[in-house]
Every structure is written in structure tokens, then in C-alpha cells.
Amino acid sequence: MNATPPDDRLAILVVDDETLIAMLLEDLLLDLDCTVVGPASTVAQSLALVENGGGTLDGALLDINLRGELVYPVADVLAARGVPFVFITGNAQHGIDPRYAAIPALAKPFSNDTISDVVESFRERRARVGG
């Protein structure tokens, strides 16, 4: 697992408990010239990565349900630090916490273009805030 980007590439935290999805996201992000932080498959792993590389995170892709454990503690820390994130969900029935109603939620399966658009939004935000 990586915690700190080696250069000016975007550092994106990946949190997903499905190994194949995490690998797919990692490959997509690398193709988009990003540094992948993680992937993490639990809230505890995610929080450790945020603590170790949180000052350098440019964004995060968060699976809402990690084998029954909800990712909201990670979202809380990211929101407090001003790190943008999107949720990923394979279960449309699983509602999003009302605190995060304004945060985009990507349905699995997602397209490469959708992830590219998310990364571009992270890139634009970083340019605006001077990162």
C-alpha cells in the first residue's frame, strides 16, 4: 500500500472490499497518472492510510459498505480535512447517510469515463486550491 505520492501526481485513496474492483480502480487511476493510496478494504486500514498520507490526499473513492462496515468514519475524517471524495456502491438499496446527500455516489459497475471524470474534478479542485 502506498501512502505518499512520489511527485506532483494526484494522490487518490481507494477503499473497496472487493479485490477485483480495487484492482480495476488502481489500474484506471494509474492510467490517469495518479498515485494510488491503498487500496484499503476496511475502515481501520483506510483511517491508517489517511493518517499516514492524509496531508497529501487529493481525493478518495469510497465503497460505502465494506463487508457490513460502513465507510462513514473515513468520510468524516476526509470531510474534516477538506479532501474531496465520491462514494461507490454496488447496492442501490443502501441509502447514503443524509450528512453526505450532496456527495456523488457511483453505482457499480461504473465506466472508465466516469472514473476519469471524477479524477478530473479532483484535478480541477487541486488547481483551484493551489495544491
Coordinates of C-alpha atoms in Angstrom, one line a residue:
M1 CA 0.0 0.0 0.0
N2 CA 1.3 3.4 -0.9
A3 CA 0.8 6.4 1.5
T4 CA 2.7 9.3 -0.1
P5 CA 2.8 10.3 -3.8
P6 CA 6.3 10.5 -5.2
D7 CA 5.7 13.6 -7.3
D8 CA 3.0 16.0 -8.4
R9 CA 0.5 13.3 -9.5
L10 CA -2.8 13.3 -7.7
A11 CA -2.9 11.0 -4.7
I12 CA -6.2 9.1 -4.6
L13 CA -7.3 6.9 -1.7
V14 CA -9.1 3.8 -2.9
V15 CA -11.3 2.0 -0.4
D16 CA -13.2 -1.1 -1.6
D17 CA -13.5 -4.6 -0.1
E18 CA -13.9 -6.3 -3.4
T19 CA -10.4 -7.2 -4.6
L20 CA -11.3 -7.1 -8.3
I21 CA -12.9 -3.7 -8.1
A22 CA -10.0 -2.3 -6.1
M23 CA -7.6 -3.7 -8.7
L24 CA -9.6 -2.2 -11.5
L25 CA -9.7 1.2 -9.8
E26 CA -6.0 1.0 -9.2
D27 CA -5.3 0.3 -12.8
L28 CA -7.6 3.0 -14.0
L29 CA -6.0 5.6 -11.7
L30 CA -2.5 4.6 -12.7
D31 CA -3.6 5.0 -16.4
L32 CA -4.8 8.5 -15.4
D33 CA -1.4 9.3 -14.0
C34 CA -2.5 9.2 -10.4
T35 CA -0.8 7.8 -7.3
V36 CA -3.0 5.2 -5.6
V37 CA -3.1 5.3 -1.9
G38 CA -4.2 1.9 -0.8
P39 CA -6.3 0.1 -1.7
A40 CA -7.8 -0.4 1.7
S41 CA -10.6 -2.9 2.4
T42 CA -11.6 -1.9 5.9
V43 CA -12.3 1.3 7.8
A44 CA -9.3 0.7 10.1
Q45 CA -7.0 0.3 7.1
S46 CA -8.5 3.4 5.5
L47 CA -8.1 5.6 8.6
A48 CA -4.5 4.4 8.9
L49 CA -3.7 5.5 5.3
V50 CA -5.5 8.8 5.8
E51 CA -3.4 9.4 9.0
N52 CA -0.1 8.4 7.2
G53 CA -0.8 10.2 3.9
G54 CA -3.7 12.5 4.7
G55 CA -1.8 15.7 4.1
T56 CA -1.2 14.7 0.6
L57 CA -4.5 13.2 -0.5
D58 CA -6.2 14.9 -3.4
G59 CA -9.3 12.7 -3.4
A60 CA -10.8 9.4 -2.5
L61 CA -13.1 6.7 -3.9
L62 CA -15.0 5.1 -1.1
D63 CA -17.1 1.9 -1.2
I64 CA -20.0 2.6 1.2
N65 CA -20.3 -0.9 2.6
L66 CA -17.2 -2.8 3.5
R67 CA -18.5 -6.3 4.4
G68 CA -21.1 -4.8 6.6
E69 CA -18.9 -2.0 7.9
L70 CA -20.0 1.5 6.7
V71 CA -17.3 3.8 5.5
Y72 CA -18.7 6.9 7.1
P73 CA -15.9 7.3 9.7
V74 CA -13.4 7.7 6.8
A75 CA -15.7 10.1 5.1
D76 CA -16.0 12.1 8.3
V77 CA -12.2 12.5 8.6
L78 CA -11.8 13.3 4.9
A79 CA -14.5 15.9 5.1
A80 CA -12.9 17.5 8.1
R81 CA -9.6 17.7 6.2
G82 CA -11.2 19.1 3.1
V83 CA -10.4 16.1 1.0
P84 CA -13.0 15.6 -1.8
F85 CA -14.4 12.1 -2.2
V86 CA -17.1 10.1 -4.0
F87 CA -19.0 7.1 -2.8
I88 CA -19.1 3.8 -4.8
T89 CA -21.9 1.4 -4.2
G90 CA -23.0 -1.9 -5.5
N91 CA -26.3 -1.8 -3.7
A92 CA -28.6 0.9 -4.8
Q93 CA -30.9 0.0 -1.9
H94 CA -28.2 1.0 0.5
G95 CA -29.1 4.6 1.3
I96 CA -26.5 7.3 1.9
D97 CA -26.2 9.0 5.2
P98 CA -28.1 12.3 5.0
R99 CA -25.0 14.2 6.0
Y100 CA -23.5 13.2 2.7
A101 CA -26.5 13.6 0.4
A102 CA -24.6 16.1 -1.7
I103 CA -21.7 13.7 -2.3
P104 CA -21.8 11.9 -5.7
A105 CA -22.4 8.2 -5.5
L106 CA -21.2 6.0 -8.4
A107 CA -23.1 2.8 -9.0
K108 CA -21.2 -0.4 -9.7
P109 CA -20.5 -1.2 -12.4
F110 CA -19.1 2.2 -13.3
S111 CA -17.4 3.1 -16.6
N112 CA -13.8 4.2 -17.1
D113 CA -15.1 7.5 -18.3
T114 CA -16.9 8.0 -15.0
I115 CA -13.7 7.5 -13.0
S116 CA -11.9 9.7 -15.5
D117 CA -14.5 12.5 -14.8
V118 CA -14.1 12.1 -11.1
V119 CA -10.3 12.3 -11.3
E120 CA -10.6 15.4 -13.5
S121 CA -12.9 17.0 -10.8
F122 CA -10.2 16.3 -8.2
R123 CA -7.6 17.7 -10.5
E124 CA -9.6 20.9 -11.1
R125 CA -10.2 21.3 -7.3
R126 CA -6.5 20.9 -6.6
A127 CA -5.7 23.6 -9.2
R128 CA -8.3 25.9 -7.6
V129 CA -7.0 25.5 -4.0
G130 CA -3.4 25.8 -5.1
G131 CA -2.2 22.2 -4.3

